[in-house]
Structure formats: structure tokens, C-alpha cells
Amino acid sequence: MSADKRPKPALAITSGEPAGIGPELCARLAERDWPLRPVVLGDIDLLRERGARAGFTTRFEPWNAHAEPGSGVLEVLHLPLATPSRPGVLDAANGRYVLDLLDRAIAGCKRGEFAAMVTAPVHKGVICESLGAAAAMPFSGHTEYLAEHTATPRVVMMLVGGGLRVALVTTHLPLSQVPAAITPQALEETLRIVHAALITDFGIAQPRILVAGLNPHAGEGGHMGREEIEVIEPVLERLRGEGMQLIGPLPADTLFVPHTLEKGDVALAMYHDQGLPVLKHASFGGGVNVTLGLPIIRTSVDHGTALELAGSGRADPGSLFAAIDLAAMMVIARAAHATTSAS
Ligand SMILES: NC(=O)c1ccc[n+]([C@@H]2O[C@H](COP(=O)([O-])OP(=O)(O)OC[C@H]3O[C@@H](n4cnc5c(N)ncnc54)[C@H](O)[C@@H]3O)[C@@H](O)[C@H]2O)c1
Ligand SMILES: N[C@H](C(=O)O)[C@H](O)COP(=O)(O)O
């Protein structure tokens, strides 16, 4: 068989919260030809019902890894809902179903059945409700769940879109807990993960990382906070000694002006809402959330469940499409890097 006749690697797409827009966004995948073979994880009856309700004619059929899909068919790895779902109406009884989709995709990626996974949005609150107060760990997002379920001690959330890449040192953490979480170890590990991932998964040989301060004006020489002087600068200095190209700590407001952004390949923000509002303003509708540092490749939409749009067919599939394109690009870049490193 010639190389171009080889079957495309399979890509797991978790359809996410059943009451949200995820299932109908998945129906839109039949509109394009993809570099990887999309396999939607979800309840096949839900996907058929939600696709039809939203006005799409997509044909959902069970996935058969050993056969080629027919033209216009979207393949489904069926996992059953616990209870029927209505658009826009959350039901904690389906919380476990949402996690089952993730568990199945993670397992498939680990054993090479899937080349990568792409996640449609989940609702963090209803999953926490379904797990109950006694849960060993509340659900705070895919990022943390994937770290836990791949035994990865630290991962990094990075969003890509609108010509920007923005990575975060801390993720889903109350703001009051952020300063204590910006430790030398956390910062150093984050920088190492971002640096390595840009090389292996994004094909950037010598990544340049713009690092934000934590405080207004990056602390204004210690007059508005000392984390820059006591934590951030010493870490940057040490890693520069290893050859990393690190620019900062920069005041976060001016880091995001165009002439500064063009000096870097990625901006590293200290916390969620220091970096993501800028990214989402620049890219909403086409942004992608990537988890760096995992043994598997995972990308995601940059939006939530949009319950008020569920069932309407009006949700924009642009972010899901971009997440699939980016996952495919990362699969190729990681394989190319492995080949180069081995030779
Ligand atoms: N990747 C994920 O799983 C993910 C990402 C962000 C938020 N969430 C979760 O989603 C839930 C709802 O969060 P939220 O209300 O803050 O954000 P949201 O993204 O669901 O909604 C914000 C606004 O954007 C609109 N919107 C979102 N996606 C859209 C799309 N594809 N097309 C058109 N309009 C769209 C919504 O209608 C709403 O006006 C929360 O539980 C949150 O934690 C999940
Ligand atoms: N912080 C993410 C965003 O705003 O897009 C979102 O909550 C999703 O995070 P996970 O990928 O960890 O679920």
C-alpha cells in the first residue's frame, strides 16, 4: 500500500455536556474533509436527535476501526447517556457520562487507538454536582482532569488564536490563591513545559517566551508587589543561563501591545484572567485551548456549553474546527520531531 493510501489516524472528539452545544457542533464535522479521521464519542441517539433538531442532515453511524467510513458519514463511538437530555437543561445524572467520554478518549490515546483527542465543552458545575461533596477531587476542568488521569504532575493550559499564543502558570484557581501558587518551582516547571512543547509540537526550534509580571506594572520596582523581584526574575535569570529565550517580567498590560508581542512566540500569563480575556477578544469563535505537557495530544474549543444556544443550530463551529486542525498539526509536528531526534 502506498503512503498516501494509508488510512488516516483516528481522532477522538468528545461531544461534552449533552445539554450544551457540543453534540450539535459535532454534527457540523460532516461539512469538511479532515486530515485525521474524526470519531465522535457520545450517545449516538443524542447526536442524531440534536443534529436533526439543529437542522443538519449529518448521518451518524457506529465507528468501525477496520472499515472505511462512507462518504458524508460521521462515525460515533457510542457511550450511553444515563438519562435522556434536553437542550439547555443540565442534569447531574449525566455527569458521569461526560467523564466516561473523557476516560474513553484518554484510554484510546494512551494505547495509540487515537492520535489525539479534541474536547467539546463540558459544564464544570454540573459535574461537581454529580460527583457530590464527598468527591476526592472536585472537577475544575479538562486540564486538571487530564493531568490527574495521565499521572502528569504538571500541565500547562495554552490558548491559541487571533495570531496569539497565551499560556498560563495557574489555571482554575480562586484569585485569592494565585500569589501563593506562583512559586519558583511552579514557574520553572511551567516554562520548561512551554519551551519543550513549542519545540516538539509546534516546530519552533528556539522559542521566545514573553513572561508577564504578577502585579500592576510588574511591581513597579517593588513598590506595587515583590513577586517579580523575589520569584519571577530569579527563575528567568537561571533559565536564561541554560539558553532559554525569556523576555520579562513585563507589565501584563503592555505585554499585549503588538510591537511587544512580535518579539515572542508565546506570552506566559500568571493567571487565567490575566491572559485569556486578551486571547478571547482577539479570537473568540476560532480560538483553541491546548494542554501542554501531557503524554497525549489534547486540544479543545475555547468556549463553554452556551446552554442558551443548545438545539438552535446557531452555535458557531469555528473553534471546534480550529481545534481539530491544530490537533492534526501537532500530531504531524510531534512525529516529525521524533523522526529528527532519532536520526
Ligand atoms: N472547553 C470547555 O469545556 C469550556 C470552556 C469554557 C467554559 N466552559 C464551561 O461552560 C460553562 C458556561 O460558561 P460561560 O457561560 O462562561 O461561557 P460560554 O462560552 O458557554 O458562553 C459565553 C458567551 O459566548 C456565547 N457562545 C459560546 N460558544 C459559542 C459558539 N460556539 N457560537 C456562538 N456563541 C457562543 C454564549 O452564547 C455566551 O453568550 C461553564 O460551566 C464553564 O465552566 C467549558
Ligand atoms: N479556561 C478555559 C477557557 O476559558 O477556555 C476553560 O475553562 C476550559 O478549561 P479546560 O480545558 O480545562 O476544561
CSV table of C-alpha atoms and ligand atoms in Angstrom, one decimal:
chain,number,residue,atom,x,y,z
A,1,MET,CA,0.0,0.0,0.0
A,2,SER,CA,1.5,3.4,-0.9
A,3,ALA,CA,1.9,6.0,1.8
A,4,ASP,CA,-0.9,8.2,0.5
A,5,LYS,CA,-3.4,5.2,0.6
A,6,ARG,CA,-2.7,4.6,4.3
A,7,PRO,CA,-5.9,5.1,6.4
A,8,LYS,CA,-6.0,8.4,8.3
A,9,PRO,CA,-5.2,8.1,12.0
A,10,ALA,CA,-8.3,8.3,14.2
A,11,LEU,CA,-9.0,11.4,16.2
A,12,ALA,CA,-11.3,11.2,19.3
A,13,ILE,CA,-13.8,14.0,19.7
A,14,THR,CA,-15.6,14.1,23.0
A,15,SER,CA,-19.1,15.6,22.5
A,16,GLY,CA,-19.2,17.0,26.0
A,17,GLU,CA,-22.1,18.2,28.1
A,18,PRO,CA,-25.2,16.7,26.5
A,19,ALA,CA,-27.4,19.7,27.3
A,20,GLY,CA,-25.0,22.1,25.7
A,21,ILE,CA,-23.9,22.9,22.1
A,22,GLY,CA,-21.3,20.2,21.9
A,23,PRO,CA,-23.5,17.5,20.3
A,24,GLU,CA,-24.8,19.8,17.5
A,25,LEU,CA,-21.3,21.2,16.9
A,26,CYS,CA,-20.2,17.6,16.3
A,27,ALA,CA,-22.9,17.3,13.6
A,28,ARG,CA,-21.1,20.1,11.7
A,29,LEU,CA,-18.0,18.0,11.3
A,30,ALA,CA,-19.5,16.3,8.3
A,31,GLU,CA,-19.2,19.6,6.4
A,32,ARG,CA,-15.4,19.2,5.9
A,33,ASP,CA,-12.8,16.7,4.9
A,34,TRP,CA,-10.3,16.3,7.8
A,35,PRO,CA,-6.6,15.4,7.9
A,36,LEU,CA,-7.4,12.9,10.7
A,37,ARG,CA,-10.4,10.6,10.9
A,38,PRO,CA,-12.9,12.1,13.3
A,39,VAL,CA,-14.6,9.7,15.7
A,40,VAL,CA,-17.2,11.3,17.9
A,41,LEU,CA,-17.6,9.9,21.4
A,42,GLY,CA,-21.1,10.2,22.7
A,43,ASP,CA,-24.6,8.7,22.7
A,44,ILE,CA,-25.4,8.0,19.1
A,45,ASP,CA,-29.2,8.7,19.6
A,46,LEU,CA,-28.4,12.0,21.3
A,47,LEU,CA,-26.2,13.0,18.4
A,48,ARG,CA,-28.7,12.0,15.8
A,49,GLU,CA,-31.5,13.8,17.7
A,50,ARG,CA,-29.5,17.0,18.4
A,51,GLY,CA,-28.1,17.2,14.8
A,52,ALA,CA,-31.6,16.8,13.3
A,53,ARG,CA,-33.1,19.3,15.7
A,54,ALA,CA,-30.5,21.9,14.8
A,55,GLY,CA,-31.3,21.4,11.1
A,56,PHE,CA,-28.3,19.3,10.0
A,57,THR,CA,-28.6,16.3,7.8
A,58,THR,CA,-25.4,14.5,9.1
A,59,ARG,CA,-25.6,10.7,9.1
A,60,PHE,CA,-24.1,9.3,12.3
A,61,GLU,CA,-23.0,5.6,12.2
A,62,PRO,CA,-21.2,3.4,14.6
A,63,TRP,CA,-17.4,3.6,14.3
A,64,ASN,CA,-15.7,0.6,12.8
A,65,ALA,CA,-11.9,0.9,13.0
A,66,HIS,CA,-11.5,-1.8,10.4
A,67,ALA,CA,-13.6,-0.3,7.7
A,68,GLU,CA,-13.5,3.0,5.8
A,69,PRO,CA,-16.4,5.3,6.6
A,70,GLY,CA,-18.9,6.0,3.8
A,71,SER,CA,-19.0,9.4,2.2
A,72,GLY,CA,-20.8,12.0,4.4
A,73,VAL,CA,-20.9,9.7,7.4
A,74,LEU,CA,-19.8,10.8,10.8
A,75,GLU,CA,-18.5,7.9,12.9
A,76,VAL,CA,-19.6,7.5,16.5
A,77,LEU,CA,-18.1,5.6,19.4
A,78,HIS,CA,-21.3,5.1,21.3
A,79,LEU,CA,-21.4,5.6,25.0
A,80,PRO,CA,-24.9,5.7,26.5
A,81,LEU,CA,-26.4,8.6,28.4
A,82,ALA,CA,-27.5,7.8,31.9
A,83,THR,CA,-30.8,9.7,31.4
A,84,PRO,CA,-32.3,11.5,28.4
A,85,SER,CA,-31.1,15.0,27.9
A,86,ARG,CA,-33.0,18.1,26.9
A,87,PRO,CA,-31.1,21.0,25.2
A,88,GLY,CA,-30.3,23.8,27.7
A,89,VAL,CA,-31.3,21.7,30.8
A,90,LEU,CA,-28.5,20.4,32.9
A,91,ASP,CA,-28.9,17.1,34.7
A,92,ALA,CA,-26.4,15.9,37.2
A,93,ALA,CA,-27.4,12.4,36.4
A,94,ASN,CA,-25.4,12.7,33.2
A,95,GLY,CA,-22.2,14.0,34.9
A,96,ARG,CA,-20.7,10.5,34.9
A,97,TYR,CA,-21.5,10.1,31.2
A,98,VAL,CA,-19.5,13.3,30.4
A,99,LEU,CA,-16.5,11.9,32.4
A,100,ASP,CA,-16.9,8.5,30.7
A,101,LEU,CA,-16.4,10.2,27.3
A,102,LEU,CA,-13.1,11.7,28.6
A,103,ASP,CA,-12.0,8.4,30.2
A,104,ARG,CA,-12.6,6.5,26.9
A,105,ALA,CA,-10.7,9.1,24.8
A,106,ILE,CA,-7.8,9.2,27.2
A,107,ALA,CA,-7.5,5.4,27.2
A,108,GLY,CA,-7.7,5.3,23.4
A,109,CYS,CA,-5.0,8.0,23.1
A,110,LYS,CA,-2.7,6.1,25.6
A,111,ARG,CA,-2.9,2.9,23.6
A,112,GLY,CA,-2.5,4.5,20.2
A,113,GLU,CA,-6.1,3.9,19.0
A,114,PHE,CA,-6.4,7.6,18.7
A,115,ALA,CA,-3.7,10.0,17.5
A,116,ALA,CA,-5.1,12.8,19.6
A,117,MET,CA,-8.3,14.0,21.4
A,118,VAL,CA,-10.4,17.1,20.9
A,119,THR,CA,-12.9,18.1,23.5
A,120,ALA,CA,-16.2,19.8,23.1
A,121,PRO,CA,-17.3,21.9,26.2
A,122,VAL,CA,-18.3,20.5,29.5
A,123,HIS,CA,-20.1,22.2,32.4
A,124,LYS,CA,-17.8,22.2,35.4
A,125,GLY,CA,-20.6,23.0,37.9
A,126,VAL,CA,-22.9,20.1,37.0
A,127,ILE,CA,-20.0,17.6,37.0
A,128,CYS,CA,-19.1,18.8,40.5
A,129,GLU,CA,-22.7,18.4,41.5
A,130,SER,CA,-22.8,14.9,40.1
A,131,LEU,CA,-19.6,13.9,41.9
A,132,GLY,CA,-21.1,15.2,45.2
A,133,ALA,CA,-19.4,16.9,48.2
A,134,ALA,CA,-17.6,13.7,49.2
A,135,ALA,CA,-15.6,13.5,45.9
A,136,ALA,CA,-11.9,13.1,46.5
A,137,MET,CA,-11.3,15.9,43.9
A,138,PRO,CA,-13.8,18.4,42.6
A,139,PHE,CA,-13.9,18.8,38.8
A,140,SER,CA,-12.2,22.1,37.9
A,141,GLY,CA,-11.7,21.5,34.2
A,142,HIS,CA,-10.4,19.1,31.5
A,143,THR,CA,-6.9,20.4,32.0
A,144,GLU,CA,-6.7,19.3,35.6
A,145,TYR,CA,-8.6,16.1,34.9
A,146,LEU,CA,-6.3,15.1,32.1
A,147,ALA,CA,-3.2,15.7,34.3
A,148,GLU,CA,-4.7,13.5,37.0
A,149,HIS,CA,-5.7,10.7,34.6
A,150,THR,CA,-2.4,10.6,32.8
A,151,ALA,CA,-0.4,10.8,36.1
A,152,THR,CA,1.2,14.1,34.8
A,153,PRO,CA,2.4,16.2,37.8
A,154,ARG,CA,2.1,19.5,35.9
A,155,VAL,CA,0.5,20.5,32.7
A,156,VAL,CA,0.1,24.0,31.1
A,157,MET,CA,-3.0,25.5,29.6
A,158,MET,CA,-2.3,27.4,26.4
A,159,LEU,CA,-4.8,29.1,24.2
A,160,VAL,CA,-4.1,29.8,20.6
A,161,GLY,CA,-5.9,32.1,18.2
A,162,GLY,CA,-6.1,35.6,16.7
A,163,GLY,CA,-2.4,35.3,15.9
A,164,LEU,CA,-1.6,34.8,19.6
A,165,ARG,CA,-0.4,32.0,21.9
A,166,VAL,CA,-1.1,32.6,25.6
A,167,ALA,CA,0.0,30.1,28.2
A,168,LEU,CA,-0.9,30.2,32.0
A,169,VAL,CA,1.1,29.5,35.1
A,170,THR,CA,-2.1,28.9,37.1
A,171,THR,CA,-5.5,27.8,35.8
A,172,HIS,CA,-8.8,27.3,37.6
A,173,LEU,CA,-7.8,28.8,40.9
A,174,PRO,CA,-9.6,31.4,43.0
A,175,LEU,CA,-7.8,34.7,42.5
A,176,SER,CA,-7.0,35.0,46.2
A,177,GLN,CA,-4.9,31.8,46.0
A,178,VAL,CA,-2.9,32.9,42.9
A,179,PRO,CA,0.1,34.7,44.5
A,180,ALA,CA,0.9,31.8,46.8
A,181,ALA,CA,0.8,29.4,43.8
A,182,ILE,CA,3.4,31.4,41.8
A,183,THR,CA,6.3,29.6,43.3
A,184,PRO,CA,9.8,29.3,41.8
A,185,GLN,CA,9.1,25.6,41.2
A,186,ALA,CA,5.7,26.2,39.5
A,187,LEU,CA,7.2,28.9,37.3
A,188,GLU,CA,10.2,26.9,36.3
A,189,GLU,CA,8.3,23.8,35.5
A,190,THR,CA,5.8,25.8,33.5
A,191,LEU,CA,8.5,27.5,31.5
A,192,ARG,CA,10.2,24.2,30.8
A,193,ILE,CA,6.9,22.6,29.6
A,194,VAL,CA,6.0,25.6,27.3
A,195,HIS,CA,9.6,25.7,25.9
A,196,ALA,CA,9.6,21.9,25.2
A,197,ALA,CA,6.1,21.8,23.7
A,198,LEU,CA,6.8,24.7,21.3
A,199,ILE,CA,9.8,22.7,20.1
A,200,THR,CA,8.2,19.2,19.8
A,201,ASP,CA,4.6,20.1,19.0
A,202,PHE,CA,4.8,23.4,17.2
A,203,GLY,CA,8.1,23.0,15.3
A,204,ILE,CA,9.6,26.2,16.8
A,205,ALA,CA,13.3,25.5,17.2
A,206,GLN,CA,14.2,28.3,19.5
A,207,PRO,CA,11.0,29.5,21.3
A,208,ARG,CA,10.9,33.1,22.6
A,209,ILE,CA,8.7,33.4,25.7
A,210,LEU,CA,7.3,36.7,26.9
A,211,VAL,CA,6.7,36.5,30.6
A,212,ALA,CA,4.2,38.7,32.4
A,213,GLY,CA,4.6,40.0,35.9
A,214,LEU,CA,2.0,39.3,38.6
A,215,ASN,CA,1.4,42.9,39.8
A,216,PRO,CA,0.4,46.1,38.1
A,217,HIS,CA,3.4,47.5,36.2
A,218,ALA,CA,5.2,44.3,37.0
A,219,GLY,CA,5.6,45.5,40.6
A,220,GLU,CA,7.0,48.9,39.7
A,221,GLY,CA,10.4,48.1,41.1
A,222,GLY,CA,8.9,46.6,44.3
A,223,HIS,CA,6.5,49.5,45.1
A,224,MET,CA,3.5,47.5,43.9
A,225,GLY,CA,4.4,44.0,44.9
A,226,ARG,CA,7.5,42.0,45.3
A,227,GLU,CA,6.8,38.7,43.5
A,228,GLU,CA,8.6,39.9,40.4
A,229,ILE,CA,11.8,40.6,42.4
A,230,GLU,CA,11.6,37.6,44.7
A,231,VAL,CA,10.2,34.9,42.5
A,232,ILE,CA,9.9,35.7,38.8
A,233,GLU,CA,13.2,37.4,38.0
A,234,PRO,CA,15.5,34.8,39.7
A,235,VAL,CA,13.8,32.0,37.8
A,236,LEU,CA,14.1,33.7,34.5
A,237,GLU,CA,17.7,34.5,35.2
A,238,ARG,CA,18.5,30.9,36.0
A,239,LEU,CA,16.8,29.5,32.9
A,240,ARG,CA,18.4,32.1,30.6
A,241,GLY,CA,21.6,30.6,31.8
A,242,GLU,CA,20.5,27.4,30.2
A,243,GLY,CA,19.9,29.2,26.9
A,244,MET,CA,16.2,29.8,27.1
A,245,GLN,CA,15.0,33.0,25.5
A,246,LEU,CA,12.8,34.6,28.1
A,247,ILE,CA,11.7,38.2,28.0
A,248,GLY,CA,10.3,39.8,31.2
A,249,PRO,CA,8.8,40.1,33.7
A,250,LEU,CA,6.8,42.5,31.6
A,251,PRO,CA,3.8,44.5,32.8
A,252,ALA,CA,0.8,42.5,31.5
A,253,ASP,CA,-1.0,45.4,30.0
A,254,THR,CA,1.8,46.4,27.7
A,255,LEU,CA,3.0,42.8,27.1
A,256,PHE,CA,-0.1,42.5,24.9
A,257,VAL,CA,0.6,45.5,22.6
A,258,PRO,CA,1.5,44.4,19.1
A,259,HIS,CA,5.1,45.6,19.0
A,260,THR,CA,5.9,43.6,22.1
A,261,LEU,CA,4.0,40.5,21.0
A,262,GLU,CA,6.0,40.3,17.8
A,263,LYS,CA,9.2,39.7,19.9
A,264,GLY,CA,7.8,36.4,21.2
A,265,ASP,CA,6.3,33.1,20.2
A,266,VAL,CA,4.1,32.8,23.3
A,267,ALA,CA,3.0,35.0,26.2
A,268,LEU,CA,3.1,33.4,29.6
A,269,ALA,CA,0.4,34.9,31.9
A,270,MET,CA,0.5,34.3,35.7
A,271,TYR,CA,-3.2,33.6,36.0
A,272,HIS,CA,-6.3,32.8,33.9
A,273,ASP,CA,-7.9,36.2,33.6
A,274,GLN,CA,-4.6,38.0,33.0
A,275,GLY,CA,-4.2,36.2,29.7
A,276,LEU,CA,-7.4,34.7,28.5
A,277,PRO,CA,-9.5,37.9,28.0
A,278,VAL,CA,-7.0,39.2,25.6
A,279,LEU,CA,-6.8,36.0,23.7
A,280,LYS,CA,-10.6,35.5,23.6
A,281,HIS,CA,-11.1,39.1,22.5
A,282,ALA,CA,-8.7,38.5,19.6
A,283,SER,CA,-10.0,35.1,18.6
A,284,PHE,CA,-13.4,34.1,20.1
A,285,GLY,CA,-15.1,31.8,17.6
A,286,GLY,CA,-11.8,30.5,16.3
A,287,GLY,CA,-9.6,30.0,19.4
A,288,VAL,CA,-8.2,26.7,20.6
A,289,ASN,CA,-7.3,25.6,24.1
A,290,VAL,CA,-4.3,23.2,24.2
A,291,THR,CA,-3.0,21.2,27.2
A,292,LEU,CA,0.8,21.2,27.1
A,293,GLY,CA,3.0,18.7,29.0
A,294,LEU,CA,0.7,15.6,28.6
A,295,PRO,CA,1.9,12.4,27.1
A,296,ILE,CA,-1.1,12.6,24.7
A,297,ILE,CA,-2.2,15.4,22.4
A,298,ARG,CA,-5.3,17.3,23.5
A,299,THR,CA,-6.9,20.4,22.1
A,300,SER,CA,-10.3,21.9,22.8
A,301,VAL,CA,-12.8,24.6,21.9
A,302,ASP,CA,-12.2,27.9,23.6
A,303,HIS,CA,-15.9,28.4,24.6
A,304,GLY,CA,-18.3,26.9,27.0
A,305,THR,CA,-21.6,25.0,26.9
A,306,ALA,CA,-23.6,28.0,25.7
A,307,LEU,CA,-26.8,26.4,27.1
A,308,GLU,CA,-29.0,29.1,25.8
A,309,LEU,CA,-28.0,28.2,22.2
A,310,ALA,CA,-28.3,24.5,22.6
A,311,GLY,CA,-30.6,22.9,20.0
A,312,SER,CA,-30.8,26.1,17.9
A,313,GLY,CA,-28.2,25.3,15.3
A,314,ARG,CA,-26.8,28.8,15.7
A,315,ALA,CA,-23.6,27.9,17.6
A,316,ASP,CA,-20.5,28.7,15.7
A,317,PRO,CA,-18.4,25.6,14.9
A,318,GLY,CA,-15.2,27.7,14.2
A,319,SER,CA,-13.5,26.9,17.4
A,320,LEU,CA,-14.1,23.2,17.1
A,321,PHE,CA,-12.9,23.2,13.6
A,322,ALA,CA,-9.7,25.1,14.6
A,323,ALA,CA,-9.2,22.7,17.5
A,324,ILE,CA,-9.2,19.7,15.1
A,325,ASP,CA,-6.8,21.5,12.6
A,326,LEU,CA,-4.4,22.3,15.5
A,327,ALA,CA,-4.5,18.7,16.8
A,328,ALA,CA,-3.7,17.4,13.3
A,329,MET,CA,-0.8,19.9,13.0
A,330,MET,CA,0.5,18.8,16.4
A,331,VAL,CA,0.3,15.1,15.5
A,332,ILE,CA,2.4,15.8,12.4
A,333,ALA,CA,4.9,18.1,14.2
A,334,ARG,CA,5.4,15.6,17.1
A,335,ALA,CA,6.0,12.8,14.6
A,336,ALA,CA,8.5,14.9,12.6
A,337,HIS,CA,10.3,15.9,15.8
A,338,ALA,CA,10.6,12.3,16.9
A,339,THR,CA,12.0,11.3,13.5
A,340,THR,CA,14.5,14.1,13.5
A,341,SER,CA,15.6,13.4,17.1
A,342,ALA,CA,16.0,9.7,16.3
A,343,SER,CA,18.2,10.2,13.2
B,1,LIG,N1,-13.7,23.8,26.9
B,1,LIG,C1,-14.6,23.7,27.9
B,1,LIG,O1,-15.1,22.7,28.3
B,1,LIG,C2,-15.1,25.0,28.5
B,1,LIG,C3,-14.6,26.3,28.1
B,1,LIG,C4,-15.1,27.4,28.7
B,1,LIG,C5,-16.2,27.3,29.6
B,1,LIG,N2,-16.7,26.1,29.9
B,1,LIG,C6,-17.8,25.9,30.8
B,1,LIG,O2,-19.0,26.3,30.1
B,1,LIG,C7,-20.0,26.7,31.0
B,1,LIG,C8,-20.6,28.1,30.5
B,1,LIG,O3,-19.6,29.1,30.6
B,1,LIG,P1,-19.8,30.6,30.1
B,1,LIG,O4,-21.2,30.9,30.1
B,1,LIG,O5,-18.8,31.4,30.9
B,1,LIG,O6,-19.2,30.6,28.6
B,1,LIG,P2,-19.8,30.2,27.2
B,1,LIG,O7,-18.6,30.2,26.3
B,1,LIG,O8,-20.6,29.0,27.3
B,1,LIG,O9,-20.7,31.4,26.8
B,1,LIG,C9,-20.2,32.8,26.7
B,1,LIG,C10,-21.0,33.5,25.6
B,1,LIG,O10,-20.5,33.0,24.3
B,1,LIG,C11,-21.6,32.5,23.5
B,1,LIG,N3,-21.0,31.3,22.9
B,1,LIG,C12,-20.3,30.3,23.4
B,1,LIG,N4,-19.9,29.5,22.5
B,1,LIG,C13,-20.4,29.9,21.3
B,1,LIG,C14,-20.4,29.4,20.0
B,1,LIG,N5,-19.8,28.3,19.6
B,1,LIG,N6,-21.1,30.1,19.0
B,1,LIG,C15,-21.7,31.2,19.3
B,1,LIG,N7,-21.8,31.8,20.6
B,1,LIG,C16,-21.1,31.1,21.5
B,1,LIG,C17,-22.6,32.1,24.5
B,1,LIG,O11,-23.9,32.1,23.9
B,1,LIG,C18,-22.5,33.2,25.6
B,1,LIG,O12,-23.1,34.4,25.1
B,1,LIG,C19,-19.3,26.9,32.4
B,1,LIG,O13,-19.6,25.7,33.2
B,1,LIG,C20,-17.8,26.9,32.0
B,1,LIG,O14,-17.0,26.3,33.0
B,1,LIG,C21,-16.2,25.0,29.4
B,2,LIG,N1,-10.2,28.1,30.9
B,2,LIG,C1,-10.8,27.5,29.8
B,2,LIG,C2,-11.3,28.6,28.9
B,2,LIG,O1,-11.7,29.6,29.4
B,2,LIG,O2,-11.5,28.3,27.7
B,2,LIG,C3,-11.9,26.6,30.1
B,2,LIG,O3,-12.5,26.8,31.3
B,2,LIG,C4,-11.7,25.2,29.7
B,2,LIG,O4,-10.7,24.6,30.5
B,2,LIG,P1,-10.5,23.1,30.4
B,2,LIG,O5,-9.9,22.8,29.0
B,2,LIG,O6,-9.5,22.8,31.5
B,2,LIG,O7,-11.8,22.4,30.6
